[in-house]
Short mmCIF file of C-alpha atoms and ligand atoms in Angstrom, two decimals:
data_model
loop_
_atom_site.label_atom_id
_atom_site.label_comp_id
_atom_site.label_asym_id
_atom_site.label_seq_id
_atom_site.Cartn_x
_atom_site.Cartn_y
_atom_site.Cartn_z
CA UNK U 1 0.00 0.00 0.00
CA UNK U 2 1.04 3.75 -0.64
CA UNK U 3 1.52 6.02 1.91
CA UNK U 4 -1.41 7.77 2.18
CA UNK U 5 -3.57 4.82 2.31
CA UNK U 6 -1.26 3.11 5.11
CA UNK U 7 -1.89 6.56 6.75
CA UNK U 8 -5.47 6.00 7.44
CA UNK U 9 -5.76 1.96 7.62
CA UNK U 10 -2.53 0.48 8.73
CA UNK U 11 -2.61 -0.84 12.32
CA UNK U 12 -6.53 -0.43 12.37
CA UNK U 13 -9.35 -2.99 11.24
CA UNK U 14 -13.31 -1.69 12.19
CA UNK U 15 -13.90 -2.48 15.90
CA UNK U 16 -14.68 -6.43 16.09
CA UNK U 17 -17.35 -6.28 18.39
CA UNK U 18 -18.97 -3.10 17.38
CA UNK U 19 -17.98 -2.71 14.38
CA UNK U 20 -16.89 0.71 15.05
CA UNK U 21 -15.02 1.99 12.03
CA UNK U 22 -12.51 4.31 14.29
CA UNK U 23 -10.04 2.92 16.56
CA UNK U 24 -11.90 3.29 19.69
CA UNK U 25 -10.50 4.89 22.63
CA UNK U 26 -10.27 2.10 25.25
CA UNK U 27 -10.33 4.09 28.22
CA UNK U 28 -9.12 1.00 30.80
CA UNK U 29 -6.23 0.94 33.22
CA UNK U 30 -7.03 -3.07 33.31
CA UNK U 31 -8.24 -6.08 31.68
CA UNK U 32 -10.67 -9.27 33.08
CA UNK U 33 -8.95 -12.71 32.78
CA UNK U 34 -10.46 -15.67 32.04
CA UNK U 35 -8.11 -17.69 34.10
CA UNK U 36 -4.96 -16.83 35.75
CA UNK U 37 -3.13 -15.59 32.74
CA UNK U 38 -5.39 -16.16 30.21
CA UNK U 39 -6.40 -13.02 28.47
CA UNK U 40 -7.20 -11.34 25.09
CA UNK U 41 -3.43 -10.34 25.22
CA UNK U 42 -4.01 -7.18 27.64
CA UNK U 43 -3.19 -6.95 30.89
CA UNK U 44 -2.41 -4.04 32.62
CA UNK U 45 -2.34 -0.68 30.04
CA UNK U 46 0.81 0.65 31.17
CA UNK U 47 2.05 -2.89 29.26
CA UNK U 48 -0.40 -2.39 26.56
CA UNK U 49 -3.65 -1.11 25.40
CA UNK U 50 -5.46 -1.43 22.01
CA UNK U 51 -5.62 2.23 21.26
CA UNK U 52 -1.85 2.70 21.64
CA UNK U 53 -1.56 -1.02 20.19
CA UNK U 54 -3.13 0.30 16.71
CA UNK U 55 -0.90 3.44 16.98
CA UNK U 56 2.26 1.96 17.12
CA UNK U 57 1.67 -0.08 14.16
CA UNK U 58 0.63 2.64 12.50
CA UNK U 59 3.39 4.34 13.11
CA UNK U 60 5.84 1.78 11.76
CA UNK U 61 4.13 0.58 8.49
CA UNK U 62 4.75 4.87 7.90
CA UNK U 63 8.18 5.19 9.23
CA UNK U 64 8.95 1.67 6.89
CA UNK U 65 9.69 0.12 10.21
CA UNK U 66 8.51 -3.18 11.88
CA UNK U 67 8.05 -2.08 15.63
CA UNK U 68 6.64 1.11 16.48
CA UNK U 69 6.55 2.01 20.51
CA UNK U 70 4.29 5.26 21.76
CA UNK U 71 5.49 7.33 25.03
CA UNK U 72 4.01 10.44 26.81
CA UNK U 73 5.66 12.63 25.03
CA UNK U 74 9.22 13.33 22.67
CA UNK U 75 11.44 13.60 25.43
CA UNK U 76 10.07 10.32 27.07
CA UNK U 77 10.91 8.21 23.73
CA UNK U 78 14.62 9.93 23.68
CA UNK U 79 14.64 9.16 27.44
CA UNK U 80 13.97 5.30 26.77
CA UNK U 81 16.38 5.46 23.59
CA UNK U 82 18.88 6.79 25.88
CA UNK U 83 18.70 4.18 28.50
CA UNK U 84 19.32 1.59 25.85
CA UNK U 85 23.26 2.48 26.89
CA UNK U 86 25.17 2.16 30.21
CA UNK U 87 27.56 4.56 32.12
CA UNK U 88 30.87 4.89 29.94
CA UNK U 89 29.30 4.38 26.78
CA UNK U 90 29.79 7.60 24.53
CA UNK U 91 27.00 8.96 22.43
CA UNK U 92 27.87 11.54 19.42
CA UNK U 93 25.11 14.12 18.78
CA UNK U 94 24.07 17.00 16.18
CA UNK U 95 25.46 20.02 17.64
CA UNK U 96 21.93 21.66 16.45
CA UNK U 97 19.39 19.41 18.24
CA UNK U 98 16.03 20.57 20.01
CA UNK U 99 16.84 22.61 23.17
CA UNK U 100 15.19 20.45 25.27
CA UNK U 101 17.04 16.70 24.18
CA UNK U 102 20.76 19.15 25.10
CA UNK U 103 18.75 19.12 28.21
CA UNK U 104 17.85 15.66 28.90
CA UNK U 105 21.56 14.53 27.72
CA UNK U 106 23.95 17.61 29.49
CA UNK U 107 21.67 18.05 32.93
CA UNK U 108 19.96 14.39 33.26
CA UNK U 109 21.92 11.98 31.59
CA UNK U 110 25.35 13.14 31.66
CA UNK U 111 25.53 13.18 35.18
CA UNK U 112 24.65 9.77 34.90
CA UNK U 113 28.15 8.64 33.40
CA UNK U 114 26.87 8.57 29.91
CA UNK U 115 29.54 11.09 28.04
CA UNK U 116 27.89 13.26 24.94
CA UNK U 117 30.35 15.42 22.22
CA UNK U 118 28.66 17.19 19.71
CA UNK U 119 29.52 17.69 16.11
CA UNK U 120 27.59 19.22 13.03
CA UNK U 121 26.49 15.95 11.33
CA UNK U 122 25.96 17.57 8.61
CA UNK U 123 29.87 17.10 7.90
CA UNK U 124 30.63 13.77 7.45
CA UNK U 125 34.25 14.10 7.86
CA UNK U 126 33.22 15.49 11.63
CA UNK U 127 31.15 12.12 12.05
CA UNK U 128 34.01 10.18 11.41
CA UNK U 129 36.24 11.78 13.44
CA UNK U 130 33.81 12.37 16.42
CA UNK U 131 33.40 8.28 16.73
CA UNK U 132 35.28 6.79 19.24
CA UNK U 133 35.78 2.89 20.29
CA UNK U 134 32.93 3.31 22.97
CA UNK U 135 30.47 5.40 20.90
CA UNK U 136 27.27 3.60 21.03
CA UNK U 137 24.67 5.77 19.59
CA UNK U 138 24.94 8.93 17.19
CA UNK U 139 22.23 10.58 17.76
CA UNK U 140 20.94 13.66 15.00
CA UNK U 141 18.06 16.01 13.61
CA UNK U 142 18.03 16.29 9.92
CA UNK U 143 16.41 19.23 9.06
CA UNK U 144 17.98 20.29 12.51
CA UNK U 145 15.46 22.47 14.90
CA UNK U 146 16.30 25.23 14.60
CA UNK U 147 18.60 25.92 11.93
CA UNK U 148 17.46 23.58 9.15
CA UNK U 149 20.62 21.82 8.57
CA UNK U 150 20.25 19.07 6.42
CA UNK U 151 22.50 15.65 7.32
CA UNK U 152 23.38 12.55 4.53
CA UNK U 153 21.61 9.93 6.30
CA UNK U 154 22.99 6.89 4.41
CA UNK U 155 26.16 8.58 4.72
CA UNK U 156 26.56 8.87 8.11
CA UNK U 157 24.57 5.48 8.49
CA UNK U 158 27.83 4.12 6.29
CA UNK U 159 30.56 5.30 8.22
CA UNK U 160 29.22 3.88 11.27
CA UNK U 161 28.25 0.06 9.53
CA UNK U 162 31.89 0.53 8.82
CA UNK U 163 33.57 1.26 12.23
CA UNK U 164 34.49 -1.17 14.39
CA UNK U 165 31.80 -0.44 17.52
CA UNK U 166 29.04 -0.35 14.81
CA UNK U 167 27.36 2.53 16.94
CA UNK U 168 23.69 2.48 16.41
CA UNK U 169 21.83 5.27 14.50
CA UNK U 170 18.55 7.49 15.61
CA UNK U 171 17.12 9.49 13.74
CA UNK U 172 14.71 12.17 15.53
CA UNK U 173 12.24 12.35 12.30
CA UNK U 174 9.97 14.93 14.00
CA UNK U 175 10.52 18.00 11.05
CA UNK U 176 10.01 16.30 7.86
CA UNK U 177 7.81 13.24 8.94
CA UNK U 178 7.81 10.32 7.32
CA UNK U 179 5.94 11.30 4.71
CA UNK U 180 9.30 13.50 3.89
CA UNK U 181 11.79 11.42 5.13
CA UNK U 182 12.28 7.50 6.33
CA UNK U 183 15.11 7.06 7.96
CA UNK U 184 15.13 3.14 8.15
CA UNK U 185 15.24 2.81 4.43
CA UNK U 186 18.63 4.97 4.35
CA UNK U 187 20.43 3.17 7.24
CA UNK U 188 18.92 4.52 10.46
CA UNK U 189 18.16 1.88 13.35
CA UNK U 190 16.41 3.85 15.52
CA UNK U 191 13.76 6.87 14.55
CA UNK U 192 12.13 9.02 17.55
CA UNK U 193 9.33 11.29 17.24
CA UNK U 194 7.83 14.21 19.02
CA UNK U 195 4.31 13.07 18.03
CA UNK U 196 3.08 16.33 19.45
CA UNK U 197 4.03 17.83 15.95
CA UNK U 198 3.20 17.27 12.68
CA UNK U 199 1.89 13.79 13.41
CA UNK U 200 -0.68 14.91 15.78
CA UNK U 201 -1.02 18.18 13.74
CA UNK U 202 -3.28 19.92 15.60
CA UNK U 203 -1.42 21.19 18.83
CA UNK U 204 -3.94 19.52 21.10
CA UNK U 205 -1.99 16.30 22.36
CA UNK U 206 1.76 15.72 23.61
CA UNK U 207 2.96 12.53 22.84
CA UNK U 208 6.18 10.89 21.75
CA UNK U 209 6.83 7.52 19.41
CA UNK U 210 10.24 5.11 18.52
CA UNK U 211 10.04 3.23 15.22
CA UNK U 212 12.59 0.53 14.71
CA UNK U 213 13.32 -2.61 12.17
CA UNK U 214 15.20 -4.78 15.06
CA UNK U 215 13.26 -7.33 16.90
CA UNK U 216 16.02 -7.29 20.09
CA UNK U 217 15.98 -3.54 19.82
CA UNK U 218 11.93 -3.60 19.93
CA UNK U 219 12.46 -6.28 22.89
CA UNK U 220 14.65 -3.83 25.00
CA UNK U 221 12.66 -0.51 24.30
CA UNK U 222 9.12 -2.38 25.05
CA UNK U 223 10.93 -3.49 28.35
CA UNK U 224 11.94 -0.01 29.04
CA UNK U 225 8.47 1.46 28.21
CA UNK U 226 6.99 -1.04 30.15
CA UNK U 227 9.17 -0.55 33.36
CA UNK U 228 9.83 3.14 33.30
CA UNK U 229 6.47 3.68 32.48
CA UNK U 230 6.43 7.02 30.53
CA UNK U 231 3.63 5.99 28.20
CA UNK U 232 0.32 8.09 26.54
CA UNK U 233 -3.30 7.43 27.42
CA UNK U 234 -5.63 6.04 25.20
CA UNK U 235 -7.55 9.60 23.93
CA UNK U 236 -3.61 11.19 23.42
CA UNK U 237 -3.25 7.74 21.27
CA UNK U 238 -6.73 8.30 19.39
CA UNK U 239 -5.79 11.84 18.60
CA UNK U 240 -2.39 11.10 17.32
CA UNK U 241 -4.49 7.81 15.27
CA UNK U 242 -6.13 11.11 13.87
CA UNK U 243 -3.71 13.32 12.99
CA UNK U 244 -1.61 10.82 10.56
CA UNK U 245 -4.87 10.31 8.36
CA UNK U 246 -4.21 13.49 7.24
CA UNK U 247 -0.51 13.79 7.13
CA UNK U 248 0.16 13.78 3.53
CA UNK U 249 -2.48 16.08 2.40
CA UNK U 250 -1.07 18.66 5.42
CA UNK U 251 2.26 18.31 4.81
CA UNK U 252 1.83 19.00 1.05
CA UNK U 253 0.23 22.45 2.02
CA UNK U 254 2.93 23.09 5.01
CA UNK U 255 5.74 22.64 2.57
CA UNK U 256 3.64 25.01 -0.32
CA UNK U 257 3.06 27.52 1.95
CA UNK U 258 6.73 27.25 3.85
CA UNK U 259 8.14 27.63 0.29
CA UNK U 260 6.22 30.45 -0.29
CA UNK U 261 7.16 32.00 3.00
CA UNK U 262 11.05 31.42 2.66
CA UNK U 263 10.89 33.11 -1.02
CA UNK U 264 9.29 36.17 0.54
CA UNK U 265 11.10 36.54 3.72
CA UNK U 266 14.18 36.22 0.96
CA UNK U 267 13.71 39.51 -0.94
CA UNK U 268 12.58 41.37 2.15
CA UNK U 269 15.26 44.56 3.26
CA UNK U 270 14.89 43.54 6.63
CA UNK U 271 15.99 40.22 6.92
CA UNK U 272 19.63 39.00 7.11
CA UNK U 273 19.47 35.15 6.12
CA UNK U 274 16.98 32.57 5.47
CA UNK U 275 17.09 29.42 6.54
CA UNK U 276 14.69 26.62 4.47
CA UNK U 277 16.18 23.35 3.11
CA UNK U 278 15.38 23.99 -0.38
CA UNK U 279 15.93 27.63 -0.86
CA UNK U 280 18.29 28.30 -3.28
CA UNK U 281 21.73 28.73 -1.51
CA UNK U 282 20.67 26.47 1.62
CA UNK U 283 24.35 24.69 1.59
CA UNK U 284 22.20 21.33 2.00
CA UNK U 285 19.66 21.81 -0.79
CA UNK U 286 20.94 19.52 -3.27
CA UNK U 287 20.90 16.75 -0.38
CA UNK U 288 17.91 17.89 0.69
CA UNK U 289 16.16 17.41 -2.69
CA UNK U 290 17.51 14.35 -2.63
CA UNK U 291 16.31 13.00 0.46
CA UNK U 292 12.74 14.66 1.48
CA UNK U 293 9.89 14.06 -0.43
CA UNK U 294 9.78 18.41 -0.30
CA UNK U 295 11.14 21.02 2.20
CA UNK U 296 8.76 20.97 4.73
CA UNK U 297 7.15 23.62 6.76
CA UNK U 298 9.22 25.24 9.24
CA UNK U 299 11.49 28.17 8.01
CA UNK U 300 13.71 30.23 10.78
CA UNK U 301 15.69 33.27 9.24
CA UNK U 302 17.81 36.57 11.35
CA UNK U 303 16.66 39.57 11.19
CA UNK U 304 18.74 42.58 10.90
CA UNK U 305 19.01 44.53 14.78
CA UNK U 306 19.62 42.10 16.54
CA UNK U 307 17.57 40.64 19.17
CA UNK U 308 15.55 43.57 20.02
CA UNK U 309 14.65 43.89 16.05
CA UNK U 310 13.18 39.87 16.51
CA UNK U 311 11.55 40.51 19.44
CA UNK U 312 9.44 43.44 17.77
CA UNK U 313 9.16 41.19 14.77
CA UNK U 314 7.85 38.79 16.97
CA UNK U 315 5.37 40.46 19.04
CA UNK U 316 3.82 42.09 16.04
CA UNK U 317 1.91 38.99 14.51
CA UNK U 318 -1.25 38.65 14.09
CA UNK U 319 -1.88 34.98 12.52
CA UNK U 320 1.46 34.13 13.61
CA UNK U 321 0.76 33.27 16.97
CA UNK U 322 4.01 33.81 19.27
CA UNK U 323 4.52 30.17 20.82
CA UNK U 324 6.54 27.54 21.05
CA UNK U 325 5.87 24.11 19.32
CA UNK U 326 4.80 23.30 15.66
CA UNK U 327 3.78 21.11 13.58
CA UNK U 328 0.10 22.26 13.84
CA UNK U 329 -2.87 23.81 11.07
CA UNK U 330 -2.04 26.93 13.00
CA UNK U 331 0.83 29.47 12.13
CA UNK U 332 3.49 29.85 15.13
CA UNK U 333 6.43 32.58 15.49
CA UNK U 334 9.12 32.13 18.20
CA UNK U 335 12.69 33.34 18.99
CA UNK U 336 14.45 30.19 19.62
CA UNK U 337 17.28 31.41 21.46
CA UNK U 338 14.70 32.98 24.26
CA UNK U 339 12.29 30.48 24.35
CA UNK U 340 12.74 26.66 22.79
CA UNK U 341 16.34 27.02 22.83
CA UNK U 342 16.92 28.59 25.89
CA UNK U 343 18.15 25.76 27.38
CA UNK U 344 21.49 25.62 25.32
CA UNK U 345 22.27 29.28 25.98
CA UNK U 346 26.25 29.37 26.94
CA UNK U 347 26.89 26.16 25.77
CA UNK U 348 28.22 25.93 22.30
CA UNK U 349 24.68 24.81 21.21
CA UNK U 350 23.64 28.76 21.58
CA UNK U 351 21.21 29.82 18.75
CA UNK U 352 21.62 33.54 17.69
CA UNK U 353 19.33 35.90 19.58
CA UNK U 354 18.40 37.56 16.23
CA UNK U 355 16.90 33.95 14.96
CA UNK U 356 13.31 33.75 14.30
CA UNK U 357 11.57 30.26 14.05
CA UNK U 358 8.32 29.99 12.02
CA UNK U 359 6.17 26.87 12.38
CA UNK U 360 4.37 27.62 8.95
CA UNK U 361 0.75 27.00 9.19
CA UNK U 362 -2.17 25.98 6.82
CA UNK U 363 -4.02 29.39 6.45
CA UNK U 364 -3.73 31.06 2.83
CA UNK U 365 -0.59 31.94 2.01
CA UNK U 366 -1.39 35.36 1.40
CA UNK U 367 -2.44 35.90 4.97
CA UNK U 368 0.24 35.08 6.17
CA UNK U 369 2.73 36.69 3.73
CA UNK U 370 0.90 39.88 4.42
CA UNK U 371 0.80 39.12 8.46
CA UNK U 372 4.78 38.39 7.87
CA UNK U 373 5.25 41.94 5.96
CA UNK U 374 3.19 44.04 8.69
CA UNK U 375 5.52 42.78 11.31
CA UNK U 376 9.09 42.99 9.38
CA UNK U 377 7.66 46.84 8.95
CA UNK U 378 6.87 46.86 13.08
CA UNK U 379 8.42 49.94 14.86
CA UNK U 380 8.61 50.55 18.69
C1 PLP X 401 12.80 18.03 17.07
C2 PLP X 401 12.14 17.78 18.40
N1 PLP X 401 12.37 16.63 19.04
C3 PLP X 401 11.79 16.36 20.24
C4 PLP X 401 10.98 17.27 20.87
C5 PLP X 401 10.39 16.95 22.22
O1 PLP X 401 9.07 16.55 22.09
P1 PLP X 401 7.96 16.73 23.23
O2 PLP X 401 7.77 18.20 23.41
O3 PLP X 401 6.78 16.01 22.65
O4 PLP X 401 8.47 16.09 24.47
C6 PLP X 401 10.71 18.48 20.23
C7 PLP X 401 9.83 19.47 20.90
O5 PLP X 401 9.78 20.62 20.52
C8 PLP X 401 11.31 18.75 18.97
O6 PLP X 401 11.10 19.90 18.33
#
């Protein structure tokens, strides 16, 4: 099956008792057994629950994977990817990942003995020489969040089949989706999601996913989902269930739009540099073309003044709501460096305080170009 139809069957028959055409949500913390053990495969729903059960499959017939896992949120499936490894172990990162995952690995997990360096991935020649006998994991964004850097995926996943530790690869897919982008089919082992995003798509749920091909990888994760517990209730699985019917169709108008937004924001006197994977000029277009099914729909770019100049830009929307997230029908604005980012300020993950993040929303294009203009033309 194509995409789009896997999108709204795969991992979901009609309801065999009701006959209930949607997934439905099975709001139950337990399950009756017929006999000591003998059950409809459900026991407890921390283990498993239908809802999530017809989400994770979902979720890996898309992602081209065999074993798709749901958690609470992003950061809980890079938590449980994470505890895959063991004190000394050494994982190598994108030096432009989400704010928050330099915060789970510097302030949680480092302090746990796992040691993290950072590199731009996007430089293979930095992969290579980043890996060391005890790397375990590398660990990147590609388009990076937030400055859109676009990473060779099968090249970086052939550098590490070819060193000696065989270091596993993840893949946080949450940008281009994998209606873009499957990282499985270029190399990846592992791919995480924020499924708060663009899967869910409508900025109403927070939940989190892992997609792999490995059945001893699946094994381990399940384990750790299972025992750490950090998994989504049934309605945040329904929602997400919802959210990927549509996925194609949204992205297709995302990336239109983003395009759209990027040319604009291009020409404008105002702005210093724009940052969208297939603008002309993006130093990973080519590769980008290559690899994503289109650009997708987030475009950041600096404004000339400095931070005080974004700010103003900022605060001057009117469809462009100022907030962080994305991924949603709705337009967001946000300064990355004060808000999703703020996490990595001093360390040498700092964004630029001039750097404006736009989550680029369905609403017609000429809205928002015109919503986008207003603002750039903002005084005090
Ligand atoms: C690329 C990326 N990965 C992971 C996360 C974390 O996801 P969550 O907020 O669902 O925990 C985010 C959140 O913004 C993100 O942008």
């Amino acid at each position: 099956m194509k995409f789009e139809t896997l999108a709204i069957h795969a991992g979901q028959e009609p309801d065999p008792t009701t006959g209930a055409v949607m997934t439905p949500i099975y709001q139950t913390s337990t399950y009756a057994q017929e006999g000591v053990g003998e059950h409809h495969g459900y026991e407890y729903s921390r283990t498993g629950n239908p809802t999530r059960t017809a989400l994770e499959a979902c979720l890996a017939a898309l992602e081209g994977g065999e074993y798709g896992l749901a958690f609470a949120s992003g950061m809980a499936a890079t938590d449980a990817v994470l505890r895959l490894l063991k004190p000394g172990d050494h994982i190598l990162a994108g030096n432009d990942v989400y704010g928050g995952t330099f915060r789970l690995f510097d302030k949680v997990l480092a302090p746990y003995g796992l040691e993290f360096s950072y590199v731009d991935t996007s430089d293979l020649d930095q992969v290579r020489a980043g890996l060391r006998p005890e790397t375990r994991l590398v660990w990147l964004e590609t388009p990076t969040n937030p400055l859109l850097t676009i990473t060779d995926l099968a090249g970086v996943a052939e550098i590490l089949r070819a060193h000696p530790a065989s270091p596993w690869l993840a893949v946080d897919n949450t940008f281009a989706t994998p209606y873009l982008q499957r990282p499985l089919e270029l190399g990846a082992d592992i791919v995480v999601h924020s499924t708060t995003k663009y899967l869910g798509g409508h900025s109403d749920v927070v939940g989190g996913a892992v997609v792999v091909r490995d059945a001893g990888l699946r094994e381990r994760l399940a384990f750790l989902q299972n025992a750490a517990g950090a998994v989504p209730g049934p309605l945040d699985c329904f929602l997400v269930l919802r959210g990927l019917k549509t996925l194609p169709v949204r992205m297709d108008r995302h990336a239109a739009n983003a395009a759209a937004v990027a040319d604009f924001l291009a020409g404008r006197s105002q702005v210093k540099n724009v940052l969208y994977p297939l603008l002309e000029g993006h130093p990973g277009a080519e590769l980008a073309r290559r690899q994503m099914l289109n650009g997708g729909g987030m475009v950041s770019f600096v404004v000339k003044g400095g931070e005080a100049a974004a700010r103003r830009a900022a605060e001057s929307t009117q469809i462009f709501t100022l907030a962080e997230s994305l991924g949603g029908v709705e337009s967001l604005i946000e300064l990355p460096a004060a808000m999703t980012h703020a996490s990595t300020a001093g360390s040498p993950l700092a964004v630029d305080p001039g750097l404006i993040r736009l989550s680029v929303g369905l609403e017609h294009v000429e809205d928002l170009l015109e919503d986008l203009s207003r603002a750039l033309a903002a005084r005090e």
